[in-house]
Coordinates of C-alpha atoms in Angstrom, one line a residue:
X1 CA -0.2 14.3 -22.8
X2 CA 0.8 17.5 -21.9
X3 CA 0.2 18.1 -18.1
X4 CA 2.3 15.2 -16.0
X5 CA 4.5 14.6 -13.4
X6 CA 7.7 12.0 -13.3
X7 CA 10.2 11.1 -10.9
X8 CA 11.5 8.8 -8.6
X9 CA 10.1 6.2 -11.3
X10 CA 6.6 7.9 -10.5
X11 CA 4.3 8.9 -13.7
X12 CA 1.0 11.2 -13.2
X13 CA -1.0 12.0 -16.0
X14 CA -4.1 14.5 -16.3
X15 CA -6.6 12.1 -18.8
X16 CA -8.3 15.5 -19.3
X17 CA -6.7 15.7 -22.8
X18 CA -7.8 12.4 -23.9
X19 CA -11.0 13.6 -25.1
X20 CA -10.7 13.3 -28.7
X21 CA -9.1 9.6 -29.0
X22 CA -12.2 8.3 -27.3
X23 CA -13.9 9.4 -30.2
X24 CA -15.4 6.2 -32.4
X25 CA -12.0 4.7 -34.5
X26 CA -13.6 5.7 -38.0
X27 CA -14.0 9.2 -36.9
X28 CA -9.7 9.3 -35.8
X29 CA -7.6 6.7 -36.7
X30 CA -5.3 4.9 -34.4
X31 CA -2.0 5.5 -36.1
X32 CA -2.7 9.6 -35.7
X33 CA -3.6 8.8 -32.3
X34 CA -0.3 6.6 -31.3
X35 CA 2.4 9.4 -33.7
X36 CA 0.8 11.9 -31.0
X37 CA 1.3 10.0 -27.3
X38 CA 4.4 9.4 -29.2
X39 CA 5.2 13.1 -29.8
X40 CA 4.4 14.2 -26.2
X41 CA 6.2 16.3 -23.7
X42 CA 5.8 13.2 -21.2
X43 CA 7.0 10.6 -23.2
X44 CA 10.1 11.9 -24.3
X45 CA 10.5 12.5 -20.4
X46 CA 10.1 8.5 -19.8
X47 CA 12.4 8.1 -22.4
X48 CA 15.3 10.1 -22.0
X49 CA 15.0 8.5 -18.5
X50 CA 15.3 4.9 -20.1
X51 CA 17.2 5.9 -21.9
X52 CA 19.8 7.4 -19.4
X53 CA 19.1 4.0 -17.1
X54 CA 20.4 2.1 -20.2
X55 CA 24.3 3.2 -19.8
X56 CA 23.9 1.3 -16.5
X57 CA 21.9 -1.4 -17.2
X58 CA 23.0 -2.6 -21.2
X59 CA 26.3 -1.2 -21.9
X60 CA 26.4 -2.6 -25.4
X61 CA 22.7 -1.3 -26.4
X62 CA 23.1 2.1 -25.5
X63 CA 26.5 2.3 -27.2
X64 CA 25.6 0.9 -29.8
X65 CA 22.8 4.6 -30.2
X66 CA 24.3 6.8 -28.6
X67 CA 27.6 5.7 -30.8
X68 CA 25.3 6.2 -34.8
X69 CA 23.3 9.2 -33.2
X70 CA 24.3 12.7 -32.4
X71 CA 20.6 13.9 -30.5
X72 CA 19.7 9.5 -30.3
X73 CA 16.9 10.0 -27.8
X74 CA 15.6 12.8 -30.3
X75 CA 16.1 10.7 -33.0
X76 CA 15.3 7.9 -31.9
X77 CA 11.8 8.8 -31.4
X78 CA 11.2 10.2 -34.9
X79 CA 12.3 7.1 -36.2
X80 CA 9.6 5.1 -33.7
X81 CA 6.9 7.8 -34.8
X82 CA 7.9 6.4 -38.5
X83 CA 8.4 3.4 -38.0
X84 CA 4.6 2.9 -36.7
X85 CA 3.5 3.5 -40.5
X86 CA 6.4 2.6 -42.3
X87 CA 8.5 -0.6 -42.8
X88 CA 12.5 -1.3 -41.5
X89 CA 13.6 -2.0 -45.2
X90 CA 12.2 1.8 -46.2
X91 CA 13.7 2.9 -43.2
X92 CA 16.7 2.2 -43.8
X93 CA 17.3 4.2 -46.2
X94 CA 17.4 7.1 -44.0
X95 CA 19.3 5.7 -41.1
X96 CA 21.3 2.1 -42.9
X97 CA 24.3 2.2 -39.9
X98 CA 21.1 1.6 -37.2
X99 CA 19.1 -1.0 -39.6
X100 CA 22.8 -2.6 -41.0
X101 CA 21.9 -5.2 -38.3
X102 CA 18.3 -6.3 -39.5
X103 CA 17.0 -4.4 -37.1
X104 CA 17.5 -6.6 -34.5
X105 CA 19.6 -3.8 -31.7
X106 CA 16.1 -1.6 -32.3
X107 CA 13.7 -4.9 -31.2
X108 CA 16.4 -5.0 -28.5
X109 CA 16.1 -2.3 -27.3
X110 CA 12.2 -2.0 -28.0
X111 CA 11.6 -5.0 -25.7
X112 CA 13.6 -3.3 -22.8
X113 CA 11.8 0.3 -22.7
X114 CA 8.3 -1.7 -22.7
X115 CA 10.4 -3.1 -19.1
X116 CA 10.6 0.2 -18.6
X117 CA 7.4 1.2 -18.7
X118 CA 6.0 -1.6 -17.3
X119 CA 8.5 -1.3 -13.6
X120 CA 6.9 2.2 -13.4
X121 CA 4.3 3.5 -10.9
X122 CA 2.0 4.3 -13.3
X123 CA -1.2 6.9 -12.5
X124 CA -3.4 8.9 -14.1
X125 CA -6.7 11.8 -12.5
X126 CA -8.9 13.0 -13.4
X127 CA -11.1 16.6 -12.3
X128 CA -14.6 15.8 -11.3
X129 CA -15.7 19.5 -11.6
X130 CA -17.9 18.8 -8.4
X131 CA -19.9 15.6 -9.4
X132 CA -18.6 12.1 -9.9
X133 CA -16.8 11.3 -12.8
X134 CA -15.7 7.4 -12.7
X135 CA -17.8 7.4 -15.1
X136 CA -15.5 9.6 -17.7
X137 CA -12.1 8.7 -16.1
X138 CA -12.5 4.7 -16.9
X139 CA -12.1 5.0 -20.6
X140 CA -9.8 7.5 -20.7
X141 CA -7.3 4.7 -18.5
X142 CA -8.5 1.7 -21.5
X143 CA -7.6 4.2 -24.4
X144 CA -4.2 4.3 -23.2
X145 CA -3.2 1.1 -22.6
X146 CA -5.2 0.5 -25.9
X147 CA -2.6 3.2 -27.1
X148 CA 0.7 1.6 -25.4
X149 CA -0.3 -2.3 -27.1
X150 CA -1.2 -1.1 -30.3
X151 CA 2.8 0.6 -30.8
X152 CA 4.1 -2.1 -29.3
X153 CA 2.9 -4.6 -31.4
X154 CA 2.6 -2.1 -34.6
X155 CA 6.4 -1.1 -33.2
X156 CA 7.3 -4.4 -33.4
X157 CA 5.6 -5.7 -37.1
X158 CA 7.6 -2.7 -38.9
X159 CA 10.7 -4.3 -37.7
X160 CA 10.8 -7.7 -38.3
X161 CA 8.9 -6.9 -41.3
X162 CA 6.3 -10.1 -40.2
X163 CA 2.9 -10.9 -39.4
X164 CA 2.8 -11.1 -35.6
X165 CA 1.0 -14.5 -34.6
X166 CA 1.1 -14.1 -30.8
X167 CA 0.0 -11.2 -28.5
X168 CA 1.0 -10.8 -24.7
X169 CA -2.1 -8.8 -22.8
X170 CA -0.1 -7.2 -20.5
X171 CA -1.6 -4.6 -17.9
X172 CA 0.6 -1.8 -19.6
X173 CA -2.0 0.5 -18.9
X174 CA -2.1 3.3 -15.7
X175 CA -2.2 0.8 -12.2
X176 CA -4.2 2.9 -10.5
X177 CA -6.5 6.0 -10.9
X178 CA -8.6 8.8 -10.0
X179 CA -11.4 11.3 -9.8
X180 CA -10.2 15.1 -7.4
X181 CA -12.2 17.5 -6.2
X182 CA -11.0 21.2 -4.7
X183 CA -13.1 21.2 -1.6
X184 CA -12.1 24.1 1.1
X185 CA -12.1 22.7 4.9
X186 CA -12.5 25.3 7.7
X187 CA -9.0 25.4 8.5
X188 CA -7.4 27.7 11.3
X189 CA -4.8 30.2 9.9
X190 CA -1.4 28.4 10.7
X191 CA -3.2 25.2 8.0
X192 CA -3.5 27.8 4.8
X193 CA -0.7 26.2 3.0
X194 CA -3.0 23.1 2.2
X195 CA -6.1 25.1 1.3
X196 CA -5.3 24.4 -2.8
X197 CA -4.2 21.1 -2.3
X198 CA -7.5 18.7 -4.1
X199 CA -9.0 16.1 -2.9
X200 CA -9.8 12.1 -4.3
X201 CA -13.6 11.7 -4.9
X202 CA -13.1 8.7 -6.8
X203 CA -10.6 6.4 -7.6
X204 CA -10.3 3.3 -9.4
X205 CA -7.8 0.5 -8.8
X206 CA -6.6 -1.6 -12.2
X207 CA -6.4 -4.6 -9.7
X208 CA -3.6 -7.4 -9.3
X209 CA -1.1 -4.6 -8.7
X210 CA 3.0 -5.1 -8.2
X211 CA 5.2 -2.9 -7.0
X212 CA 8.5 -2.4 -5.3
X213 CA 9.5 0.4 -2.7
X214 CA 13.5 2.2 -1.9
X215 CA 12.9 -0.1 2.0
X216 CA 11.0 -3.2 3.1
X217 CA 11.2 -3.0 6.6
X218 CA 10.1 -0.4 9.0
X219 CA 12.7 1.0 11.4
X220 CA 12.0 3.5 14.7
X221 CA 9.4 4.7 17.0
X222 CA 7.1 7.5 16.2
X223 CA 8.4 10.7 18.8
X224 CA 6.2 13.1 19.7
X225 CA 7.4 16.7 18.1
X226 CA 6.8 19.9 19.9
X227 CA 6.3 22.6 17.7
X228 CA 3.5 21.9 14.8
X229 CA 5.6 20.4 11.4
X230 CA 3.0 20.9 8.8
X231 CA 2.9 25.0 9.8
X232 CA 5.3 27.7 7.0
X233 CA 5.4 24.1 4.9
X234 CA 5.7 25.0 0.9
X235 CA 3.0 23.2 -1.7
X236 CA 3.1 22.7 -5.5
X237 CA -0.5 22.3 -5.9
X238 CA 0.3 20.8 -9.8
X239 CA 2.0 18.3 -7.7
X240 CA -0.3 17.2 -3.9
X241 CA -3.3 15.3 -3.6
X242 CA -4.7 14.7 0.1
X243 CA -7.1 10.8 0.1
X244 CA -9.4 10.8 2.8
X245 CA -10.0 7.9 4.8
X246 CA -11.3 6.2 7.9
X247 CA -9.6 4.5 10.7
X248 CA -11.5 3.0 12.4
X249 CA -13.8 6.5 13.7
X250 CA -10.9 8.6 12.5
X251 CA -11.8 10.6 9.7
X252 CA -8.2 11.2 8.4
X253 CA -6.9 13.6 5.8
X254 CA -3.8 12.0 4.1
X255 CA -2.2 14.5 1.3
X256 CA 0.8 13.3 -0.2
X257 CA 3.4 13.5 -2.4
X258 CA 2.4 12.7 -6.6
X259 CA 6.3 11.1 -5.7
X260 CA 4.9 8.6 -3.2
X261 CA 1.7 8.0 -4.7
X262 CA 2.8 4.2 -5.2
X263 CA 3.8 3.3 -1.2
X264 CA 0.0 5.6 -0.3
X265 CA -2.4 4.3 -2.6
X266 CA -2.1 0.9 -0.7
X267 CA -4.3 2.5 1.5
X268 CA -6.8 1.9 -0.7
X269 CA -7.0 -1.8 -0.4
X270 CA -6.5 -0.9 3.4
X271 CA -8.8 1.5 5.1
X272 CA -11.8 2.7 4.0
X273 CA -11.6 5.6 2.0
X274 CA -13.7 8.2 3.4
X275 CA -16.6 9.9 0.7
X276 CA -15.9 13.4 -0.2
X277 CA -18.8 14.3 1.2
X278 CA -18.0 13.6 5.3
X279 CA -14.8 15.6 4.5
X280 CA -16.2 19.0 5.2
X281 CA -14.9 19.6 8.6
X282 CA -11.5 19.6 9.7
X283 CA -9.6 15.9 10.2
X284 CA -9.4 14.4 13.5
X285 CA -6.3 13.2 12.3
X286 CA -3.6 14.4 9.6
X287 CA -1.0 13.9 7.8
X288 CA 1.7 15.3 5.4
X289 CA 3.6 12.8 3.6
X290 CA 6.7 13.6 1.5
X291 CA 7.4 17.0 3.0
X292 CA 10.3 19.0 2.1
X293 CA 11.1 20.2 6.1
X294 CA 13.5 18.2 8.4
X295 CA 14.8 14.5 7.5
X296 CA 12.3 12.1 9.7
X297 CA 10.6 9.1 8.2
X298 CA 7.6 10.2 10.7
X299 CA 6.9 12.2 13.6
X300 CA 4.1 13.7 15.2
X301 CA 2.7 17.1 16.9
X302 CA -1.2 16.9 19.3
X303 CA -2.6 20.2 18.3
X304 CA -4.8 20.5 21.4
X305 CA -5.9 23.9 20.1
X306 CA -7.7 22.5 16.8
X307 CA -7.8 18.6 18.6
X308 CA -6.1 16.8 15.7
X309 CA -3.2 15.2 15.6
X310 CA -0.7 16.5 12.9
X311 CA 1.0 13.8 11.3
X312 CA 4.5 14.5 9.1
X313 CA 7.0 12.2 7.0
X314 CA 10.0 14.0 4.5
X315 CA 10.8 13.1 1.3
X316 CA 13.5 10.7 1.9
X317 CA 14.2 7.5 0.3
X318 CA 14.1 5.3 3.9
X319 CA 10.5 7.4 4.1
X320 CA 10.2 4.3 1.1
X321 CA 7.6 1.8 1.9
X322 CA 4.2 0.9 3.2
X323 CA 4.4 0.2 6.3
X324 CA 5.6 4.0 7.2
X325 CA 1.9 4.9 5.9
X326 CA -0.3 2.8 7.6
X327 CA 1.8 2.2 11.3
X328 CA 1.4 6.4 11.2
X329 CA -2.1 6.7 10.2
X330 CA -2.9 3.4 13.6
X331 CA -0.1 5.9 16.1
X332 CA -1.5 8.8 15.9
X333 CA -5.7 6.7 15.7
X334 CA -4.4 4.8 18.6
X335 CA -3.3 7.9 20.4
X336 CA -6.6 9.2 19.9
X337 CA -8.9 6.6 21.1
X338 CA -6.1 6.5 24.4
X339 CA -6.9 9.7 25.4
X340 CA -10.6 8.8 24.7
X341 CA -10.0 6.1 27.5
X342 CA -10.2 3.3 25.0
X343 CA -7.3 0.6 25.1
X344 CA -5.1 -0.1 21.5
X345 CA -4.4 -3.6 20.7
X346 CA -1.9 -4.8 17.8
X347 CA -3.0 -8.1 16.5
X348 CA -5.9 -10.2 15.0
X349 CA -9.4 -10.3 15.4
X350 CA -11.9 -13.5 14.4
X351 CA -15.6 -14.0 15.0
X352 CA -15.1 -17.9 14.4
X353 CA -18.3 -19.7 13.8
X354 CA -18.5 -23.1 13.9
X355 CA -20.9 -25.3 12.3
X356 CA -23.7 -26.0 14.4
X357 CA -23.7 -21.9 15.4
X358 CA -21.4 -21.9 18.0
X359 CA -19.5 -18.4 18.4
X360 CA -16.4 -18.1 19.0
X361 CA -14.6 -13.7 19.5
X362 CA -10.7 -14.9 19.2
X363 CA -8.2 -11.8 20.0
X364 CA -4.5 -12.9 19.5
X365 CA -1.6 -10.0 20.5
X366 CA 1.5 -9.8 19.6
X367 CA 4.3 -7.5 17.9
X368 CA 5.5 -7.5 14.5
X369 CA 6.9 -10.8 13.6
X370 CA 5.0 -12.3 16.4
X371 CA 2.3 -15.7 14.2
X372 CA -1.0 -13.2 15.0
X373 CA -1.8 -14.1 11.1
X374 CA 0.0 -16.7 11.0
X375 CA -2.0 -19.1 13.3
X376 CA -5.3 -17.0 12.5
X377 CA -4.8 -18.5 8.9
X378 CA -3.4 -21.9 9.6
X379 CA -6.5 -22.4 11.8
X380 CA -8.8 -21.8 9.0
X381 CA -7.1 -24.5 7.3
X382 CA -7.3 -26.5 9.6
X383 CA -10.2 -25.9 11.0
X384 CA -12.4 -25.6 7.8
X385 CA -14.4 -28.8 7.9
X386 CA -16.0 -27.3 11.1
X387 CA -16.3 -23.8 10.4
X388 CA -19.6 -22.3 8.7
X389 CA -17.8 -18.6 8.9
X390 CA -14.2 -16.7 10.2
X391 CA -14.7 -13.1 9.2
X392 CA -11.5 -11.0 10.4
X393 CA -12.4 -8.5 12.2
X394 CA -9.0 -6.2 12.7
X395 CA -5.9 -8.0 11.4
X396 CA -3.3 -5.6 12.8
X397 CA -5.0 -3.1 15.0
X398 CA -8.0 -3.3 17.1
X399 CA -9.4 -1.4 20.7
X400 CA -10.7 -2.2 23.2
X401 CA -13.7 -0.1 24.7
X402 CA -14.5 -0.1 28.7
X403 CA -18.4 0.5 29.7
X404 CA -20.3 -0.6 31.9
X405 CA -18.0 -2.4 33.5
X406 CA -17.5 -4.6 29.9
X407 CA -15.2 -5.0 27.3
X408 CA -16.0 -5.0 24.0
X409 CA -13.3 -4.7 20.4
X410 CA -13.5 -3.3 17.1
X411 CA -11.2 -3.1 14.5
X412 CA -9.7 -0.1 12.3
X413 CA -8.6 -1.2 9.0
X414 CA -11.6 -2.9 6.2
X415 CA -8.1 -4.5 4.6
X416 CA -5.3 -6.7 5.7
X417 CA -1.4 -6.4 5.7
X418 CA 0.1 -9.2 4.8
X419 CA 3.6 -11.0 5.1
X420 CA 4.7 -13.8 3.0
X421 CA 7.8 -15.3 4.6
X422 CA 6.8 -17.9 7.1
X423 CA 2.9 -18.8 5.0
X424 CA 1.8 -21.3 2.7
X425 CA 2.9 -20.5 -1.8
X426 CA 0.0 -20.4 -2.5
X427 CA -0.9 -17.5 -0.5
X428 CA -1.2 -14.9 -1.9
X429 CA -2.4 -16.5 -5.3
X430 CA -5.8 -16.7 -3.5
X431 CA -5.8 -13.1 -2.8
X432 CA -4.2 -12.3 -6.8
X433 CA -7.4 -10.9 -8.7
X434 CA -7.6 -8.8 -5.1
X435 CA -3.7 -8.3 -3.7
X436 CA -1.8 -5.1 -4.1
X437 CA 1.3 -6.6 -3.4
X438 CA 4.5 -4.3 -2.5
X439 CA 9.1 -6.5 -2.3
X440 CA 7.2 -10.1 -3.7
X441 CA 10.7 -12.2 -3.8
X442 CA 12.3 -10.5 -1.4
X443 CA 12.4 -10.1 2.6
X444 CA 9.2 -9.0 4.4
X445 CA 7.4 -8.9 0.8
X446 CA 3.7 -8.1 1.4
X447 CA 0.1 -8.4 0.0
X448 CA -2.4 -5.9 0.7
X449 CA -6.1 -6.8 0.8
X450 CA -9.4 -6.1 2.2
X451 CA -11.3 -8.9 4.0
X452 CA -13.6 -7.5 6.1
X453 CA -16.4 -4.5 4.8
X454 CA -16.7 -0.9 7.5
X455 CA -19.9 -1.3 8.7
X456 CA -18.1 -4.6 10.3
X457 CA -15.1 -3.6 11.2
X458 CA -16.4 -1.0 13.3
X459 CA -19.4 -2.6 15.3
X460 CA -18.4 -4.1 18.6
X461 CA -17.8 -7.6 19.7
X462 CA -17.4 -9.4 22.3
X463 CA -14.1 -11.0 23.2
X464 CA -14.0 -14.6 24.3
X465 CA -10.7 -15.6 24.0
X466 CA -7.3 -13.2 24.4
X467 CA -4.6 -14.6 23.8
X468 CA -0.7 -13.1 23.8
X469 CA 1.5 -14.8 20.6
X470 CA 4.9 -16.1 21.5
X471 CA 7.1 -16.9 19.2
X472 CA 9.9 -17.6 20.3
X473 CA 9.5 -20.4 23.4
X474 CA 9.2 -24.4 22.8
X475 CA 6.3 -25.2 24.9
X476 CA 4.5 -28.6 24.1
X477 CA 1.0 -27.6 24.8
X478 CA 0.8 -24.1 22.7
X479 CA -2.1 -22.8 24.7
X480 CA -2.2 -22.2 27.7
X481 CA -4.4 -20.1 30.0
X482 CA -4.5 -17.7 32.6
X483 CA -6.1 -18.1 36.0
X484 CA -5.1 -14.0 37.1
X485 CA -5.5 -11.3 34.7
X486 CA -2.4 -9.7 36.9
X487 CA -1.0 -12.6 35.0
X488 CA -1.6 -11.2 31.4
X489 CA -1.0 -8.4 32.2
X490 CA 2.4 -8.7 33.6
X491 CA 3.3 -10.8 30.0
X492 CA 1.3 -8.2 27.6
X493 CA 2.7 -5.6 29.4
X494 CA 6.7 -7.1 28.8
X495 CA 5.9 -7.4 25.1
X496 CA 9.2 -10.0 24.9
X497 CA 9.3 -11.9 21.0
X498 CA 12.2 -12.3 19.1
X499 CA 12.3 -9.7 15.4
X500 CA 11.5 -11.9 12.4
X501 CA 13.7 -9.0 9.6
X502 CA 10.4 -7.5 9.7
X503 CA 11.9 -4.2 11.5
X504 CA 14.8 -2.8 12.4
X505 CA 15.4 -4.2 15.4
X506 CA 16.8 -7.9 16.0
X507 CA 17.2 -11.0 18.6
X508 CA 14.8 -12.0 21.4
X509 CA 13.4 -7.7 21.6
X510 CA 10.4 -6.4 24.4
X511 CA 8.2 -3.1 23.3
X512 CA 5.5 -2.1 25.9
X513 CA 2.2 -3.5 25.7
X514 CA 3.5 -5.4 22.0
X515 CA 2.6 -1.5 20.2
X516 CA 4.9 1.1 19.2
X517 CA 2.0 2.7 18.1
X518 CA 0.9 4.6 20.4
X519 CA 0.7 2.8 24.2
X520 CA 4.9 3.3 23.8
X521 CA 4.0 6.9 23.8
X522 CA 1.3 6.7 26.8
X523 CA 3.2 4.4 28.8
X524 CA 0.6 5.5 31.8
X525 CA -2.2 5.7 30.4
X526 CA -2.3 3.1 29.1
X527 CA -1.0 0.7 31.8
X528 CA -4.1 1.9 33.4
X529 CA -6.0 1.0 31.0
X530 CA -5.1 -2.0 30.7
X531 CA -5.9 -3.2 34.3
X532 CA -9.3 -2.3 34.1
X533 CA -9.6 -4.3 30.6
X534 CA -8.0 -7.1 31.4
X535 CA -10.2 -7.4 35.3
X536 CA -13.2 -6.8 32.7
X537 CA -12.2 -9.3 30.8
X538 CA -11.8 -11.8 33.2
X539 CA -15.1 -11.0 35.0
X540 CA -16.8 -11.9 32.1
X541 CA -15.1 -15.0 31.4
X542 CA -12.6 -14.7 28.6
X543 CA -10.6 -16.8 28.5
X544 CA -7.1 -15.2 29.1
X545 CA -3.8 -16.3 28.1
X546 CA -1.0 -17.3 25.9
X547 CA -0.3 -19.0 22.6
X548 CA 3.1 -20.4 21.6
X549 CA 3.4 -19.7 17.9
X550 CA 7.0 -20.9 17.8
X551 CA 7.5 -18.1 14.5
X552 CA 10.6 -17.3 15.6
X553 CA 12.3 -21.0 15.8
X554 CA 14.7 -22.0 12.6
X555 CA 12.6 -25.4 11.0
X556 CA 9.0 -24.9 12.5
X557 CA 8.1 -21.5 11.0
X558 CA 5.0 -23.0 9.5
X559 CA 4.5 -26.4 11.6
X560 CA 4.6 -24.0 15.1
X561 CA 1.6 -21.7 14.1
X562 CA 0.1 -25.7 12.6
X563 CA 1.1 -27.4 16.0
X564 CA -0.7 -24.2 18.4
X565 CA -3.8 -23.9 16.1
X566 CA -4.2 -27.2 15.8
X567 CA -4.7 -27.2 20.1
X568 CA -6.4 -24.2 19.5
X569 CA -9.3 -26.1 17.3
X570 CA -9.4 -28.5 20.1
X571 CA -10.2 -26.3 23.0
X572 CA -12.8 -25.0 21.0
X573 CA -14.3 -27.8 19.6
X574 CA -14.3 -29.2 23.8
X575 CA -15.3 -26.0 25.2

């Protein structure tokens, strides 16, 4: 492991040098490969970082080795290499002070380092040399996983000097791996600094995948810049990658620093990954995440001359949250849609198919924490005896399209970014096998999991019911329909909700059209689209109204969405 990156608790390494270790075991011993790993510069960097942090995390353990060894990092690595094949009692002849305690402190150190390794965001990559290489990537990823356990168990056996009778199979290898390819995009001269950054051609996620980021909420609204923030940026191609994505019908090239790989790669469960063969043109949206210019968690520039939306996030700790990744992509997509005459909707849409074949296409609109996902999940649970199926069209952001007097809806994301705080305790476990989990156990903890194929997300659907989610008022009926579309215009454009701690807002707040991701930046254009589309929805017979989720009323965090879902179910059954 010589070609690697290690910063910010993120470890990224090329696995091209693993080839010799993939030979059959009778051709090369496992001990030799284990010793090579412990001798590598990458291992020394990781272990040195661990030992430095140990001074704060376990002062007694740190002092024990620091006081007995002149060069503790180097000597502990050498000691560990010998412990791969020698018993503690043999090694004690060379290190009598260290093993005077029968190896108890070394055993404690071994376990502490293993936990430290598991806490890192660990990624592998392999140059695909212009052709599919996932088949070559996988065995290299598995090699490290097996080696970590072989090293751990060998050291444990020899320091305790007894046979291990219980082994636990942790996900101790790479959390994800990706193959990369150098491709040439026909950029104009002011984007030539991006040319050498490789693209991710394929990826392998090792799920479930749970991690922590430095922040767990998003703050602020994206504001435009008058100049292009990407021009004259410097990039080290050895520490940057580009992930090509589809957000709705927008082609996105998402350039990111390895430092934020842990934060960015959640997009693989949320947006459709674009095939590398599609990356032959300029993108509709270009984003740079982790640049060394400015100090911003997100801004953008409309490059009219090149017909691109350009997003930019600085290398700042405040940006280390998946919400900044997701929402910047969606904001730039929404701005494109508004320019093209389509209306972005911050909300959830499902296609409900009842037993007997009746279909209902439902949109629940509302800003973060309004109770959209919670109400739909409650509906799914309450209505299961009546349901044939329920398909998520969009979980957070969709678009209304107006054509020839009719309005239809489509989605943007293939996955869901779900807040766990107000859902049933078992919800996370129901998605354990396919989820990326961010900040579990903290306020505003999130799951990212795939839910709908891309071709279904981007298909256009009719809208039968359009509801605004009110999370702060306790209305007995839970459901109220308007007789005039102007009432819905007023309610949605006011965008009132009680903040739930998912952003930096507190108390009762308003956000234009409940959507700070495009409509807030283009209010006049959005207002014209709202009037046009809501009038058309009324004329085509869609039911327009409000659903009272009570999600922000103390004591109603779970019962509120359940009561709202029950009222909705009764109305659908009766109509």
